[in-house]
XYZ file of C-alpha atoms in Angstrom:
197
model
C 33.857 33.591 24.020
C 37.665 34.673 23.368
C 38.877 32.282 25.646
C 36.135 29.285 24.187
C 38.123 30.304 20.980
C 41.685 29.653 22.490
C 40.360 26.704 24.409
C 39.653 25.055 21.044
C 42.428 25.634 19.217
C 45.038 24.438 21.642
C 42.763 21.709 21.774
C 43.222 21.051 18.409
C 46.735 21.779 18.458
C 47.449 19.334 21.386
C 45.798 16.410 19.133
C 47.912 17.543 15.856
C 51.330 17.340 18.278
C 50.199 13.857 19.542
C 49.819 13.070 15.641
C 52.926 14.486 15.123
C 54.978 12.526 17.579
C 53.009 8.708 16.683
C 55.824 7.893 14.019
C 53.450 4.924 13.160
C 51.361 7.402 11.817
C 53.836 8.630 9.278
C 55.145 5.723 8.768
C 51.999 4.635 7.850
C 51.031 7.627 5.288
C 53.849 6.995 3.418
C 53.415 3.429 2.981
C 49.583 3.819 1.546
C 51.004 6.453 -0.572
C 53.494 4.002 -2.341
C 51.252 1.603 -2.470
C 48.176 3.842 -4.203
C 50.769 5.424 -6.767
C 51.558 1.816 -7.551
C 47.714 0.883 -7.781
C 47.285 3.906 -10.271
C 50.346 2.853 -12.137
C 48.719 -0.422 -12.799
C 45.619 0.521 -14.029
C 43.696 0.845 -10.636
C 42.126 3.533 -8.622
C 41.188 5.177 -5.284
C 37.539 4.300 -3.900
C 36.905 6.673 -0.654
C 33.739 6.939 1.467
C 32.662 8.171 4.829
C 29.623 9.757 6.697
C 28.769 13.592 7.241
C 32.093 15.398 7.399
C 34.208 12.576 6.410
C 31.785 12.390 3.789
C 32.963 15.901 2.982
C 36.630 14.532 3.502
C 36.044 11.716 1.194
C 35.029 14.559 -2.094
C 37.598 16.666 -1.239
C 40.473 14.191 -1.109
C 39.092 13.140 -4.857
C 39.024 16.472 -5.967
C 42.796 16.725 -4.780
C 43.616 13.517 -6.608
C 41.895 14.387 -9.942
C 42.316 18.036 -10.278
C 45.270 18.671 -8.187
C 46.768 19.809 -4.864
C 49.426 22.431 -5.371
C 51.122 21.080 -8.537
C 49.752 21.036 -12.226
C 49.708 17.607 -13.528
C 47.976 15.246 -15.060
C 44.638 13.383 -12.772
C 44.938 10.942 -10.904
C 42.197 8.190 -10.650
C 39.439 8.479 -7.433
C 36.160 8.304 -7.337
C 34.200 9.751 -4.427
C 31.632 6.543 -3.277
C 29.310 9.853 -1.914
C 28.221 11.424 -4.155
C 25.721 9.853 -6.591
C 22.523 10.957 -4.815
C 20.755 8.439 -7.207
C 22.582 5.264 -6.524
C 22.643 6.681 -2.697
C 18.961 6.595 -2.719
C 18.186 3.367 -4.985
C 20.330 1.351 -2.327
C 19.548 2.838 0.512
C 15.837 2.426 -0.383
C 15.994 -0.770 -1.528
C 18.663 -2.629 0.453
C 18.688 -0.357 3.543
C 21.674 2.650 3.934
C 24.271 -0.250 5.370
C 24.651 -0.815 1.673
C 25.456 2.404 -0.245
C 29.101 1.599 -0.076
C 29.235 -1.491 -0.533
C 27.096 -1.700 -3.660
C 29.154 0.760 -5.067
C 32.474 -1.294 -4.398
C 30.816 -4.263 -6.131
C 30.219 -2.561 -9.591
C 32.840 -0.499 -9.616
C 35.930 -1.999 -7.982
C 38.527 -3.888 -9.349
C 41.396 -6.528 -7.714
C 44.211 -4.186 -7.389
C 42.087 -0.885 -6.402
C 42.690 0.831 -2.994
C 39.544 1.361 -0.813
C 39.673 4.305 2.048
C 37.054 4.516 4.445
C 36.669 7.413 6.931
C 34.972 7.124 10.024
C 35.604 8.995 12.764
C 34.472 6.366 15.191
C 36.183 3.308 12.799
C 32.151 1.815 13.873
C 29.937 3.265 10.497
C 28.460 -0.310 9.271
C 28.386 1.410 5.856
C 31.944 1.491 6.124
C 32.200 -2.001 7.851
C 30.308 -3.395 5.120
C 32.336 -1.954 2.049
C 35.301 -3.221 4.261
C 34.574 -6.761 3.812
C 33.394 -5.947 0.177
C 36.402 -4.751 -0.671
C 38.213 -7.514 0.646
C 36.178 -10.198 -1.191
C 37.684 -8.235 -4.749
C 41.597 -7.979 -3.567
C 41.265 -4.583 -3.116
C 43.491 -3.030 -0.835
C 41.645 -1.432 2.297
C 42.809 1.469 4.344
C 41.182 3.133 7.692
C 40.510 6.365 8.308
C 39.634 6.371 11.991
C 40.327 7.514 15.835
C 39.340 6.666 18.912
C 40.914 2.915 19.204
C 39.812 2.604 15.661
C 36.439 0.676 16.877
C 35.890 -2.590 14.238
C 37.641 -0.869 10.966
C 40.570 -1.754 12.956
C 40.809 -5.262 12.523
C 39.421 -5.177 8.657
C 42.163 -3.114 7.118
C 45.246 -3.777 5.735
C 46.585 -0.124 6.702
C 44.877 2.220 9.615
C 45.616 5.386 10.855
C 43.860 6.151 14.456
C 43.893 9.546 15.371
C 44.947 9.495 19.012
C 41.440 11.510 20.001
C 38.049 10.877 20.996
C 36.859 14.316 20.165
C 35.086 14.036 16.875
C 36.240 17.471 15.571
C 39.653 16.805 16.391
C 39.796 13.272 14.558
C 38.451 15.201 11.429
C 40.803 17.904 11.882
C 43.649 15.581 11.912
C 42.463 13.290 8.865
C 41.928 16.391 6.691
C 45.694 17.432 7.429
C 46.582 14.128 6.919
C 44.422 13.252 3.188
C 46.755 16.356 2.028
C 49.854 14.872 2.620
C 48.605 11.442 1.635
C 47.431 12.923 -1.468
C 51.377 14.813 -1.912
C 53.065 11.135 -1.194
C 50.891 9.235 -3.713
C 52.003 12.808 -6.410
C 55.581 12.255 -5.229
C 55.561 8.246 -5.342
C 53.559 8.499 -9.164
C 55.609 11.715 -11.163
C 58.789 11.765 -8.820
C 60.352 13.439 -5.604
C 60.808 16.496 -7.799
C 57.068 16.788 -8.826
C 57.361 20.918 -7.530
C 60.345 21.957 -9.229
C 58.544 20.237 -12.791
């Protein structure tokens, strides 16, 4: 079992090094994090959804963004598309669960908002469909994904593909990653300085 443990974790080491060394990647983070502090500037917002952990992923980047990460300061607007178990449930009963996102996009997105969607497999056709929801409003998309980033790929204006096909190692990655995405939008919104405020 001690060696199952080690296994793993170099395992999941391995995939954050082959993160690490994909400058796209970066590059990439800190251009969605410009471009959501300028979206939140404006007036607009963050819209994030997933599935099961990214699901999970998708509330805790929101709690990051409106509470706070490691700096007091005022909230930042997100909105978590998972967690309304009512409007989950109304749409998923009545239109079918391909929906829940989507719906959600429609009433409460605006031209100028940024949509994330996580998906692990960049396949989820709840994600798919809020993709091309989101893009009907003018509302910036971003992916979320790994694998080859499956058909998000092609729909968003901004991916980042985890270099993986091992589930727990994509979500690893993206949780590491929604941190520091959520530290670039602070730094990009109240200034490089935002820790020694």
């Amino acid at each position: 079992m001690k060696q199952l443990v080690q296994k793993q974790l170099a395992q999941s080491i391995a995939t954050m090094q082959a993160v690490l060394a994909e400058e796209q990647i970066a590059d990439t983070i800190v251009a969605i994090g410009e471009i959501t502090a300028k979206s939140i500037q404006n007036g607009g917002k963050l819209l994030v959804a997933g599935n099961g952990g990214s699901a999970a992923d998708a509330q805790h980047l929101v709690a990051e963004f409106v509470v706070r990460l490691t700096v007091n300061r005022t909230a930042l607007r997100a909105i978590a598309l998972t967690t309304d178990t009512s409007i989950l449930t109304a749409a998923g009963n009545d239109f079918g669960y391909d929906t829940v996102f989507a719906r959600q996009i429609e009433a409460l997105g605006q031209p100028g908002d940024v949509f994330l969607g996580i998906s692990t497999s960049g396949n989820s056709r709840n994600i798919i469909n809020a993709l091309h929801q989101a893009k009907k409003m003018d509302i910036t998309t971003i992916g979320f994904t790994g694998n080859d980033g499956g058909r998000m790929r092609d729909l968003c204006d901004h991916n980042v593909i985890i270099p993986s096909n091992v589930t727990m190692n994509i979500q690893e990655c993206h949780l590491a990653l929604e941190h520091i995405f959520c530290m670039a939008v602070e730094r990009f919104y109240f200034g490089r300085d935002i820790d020694a405020k």
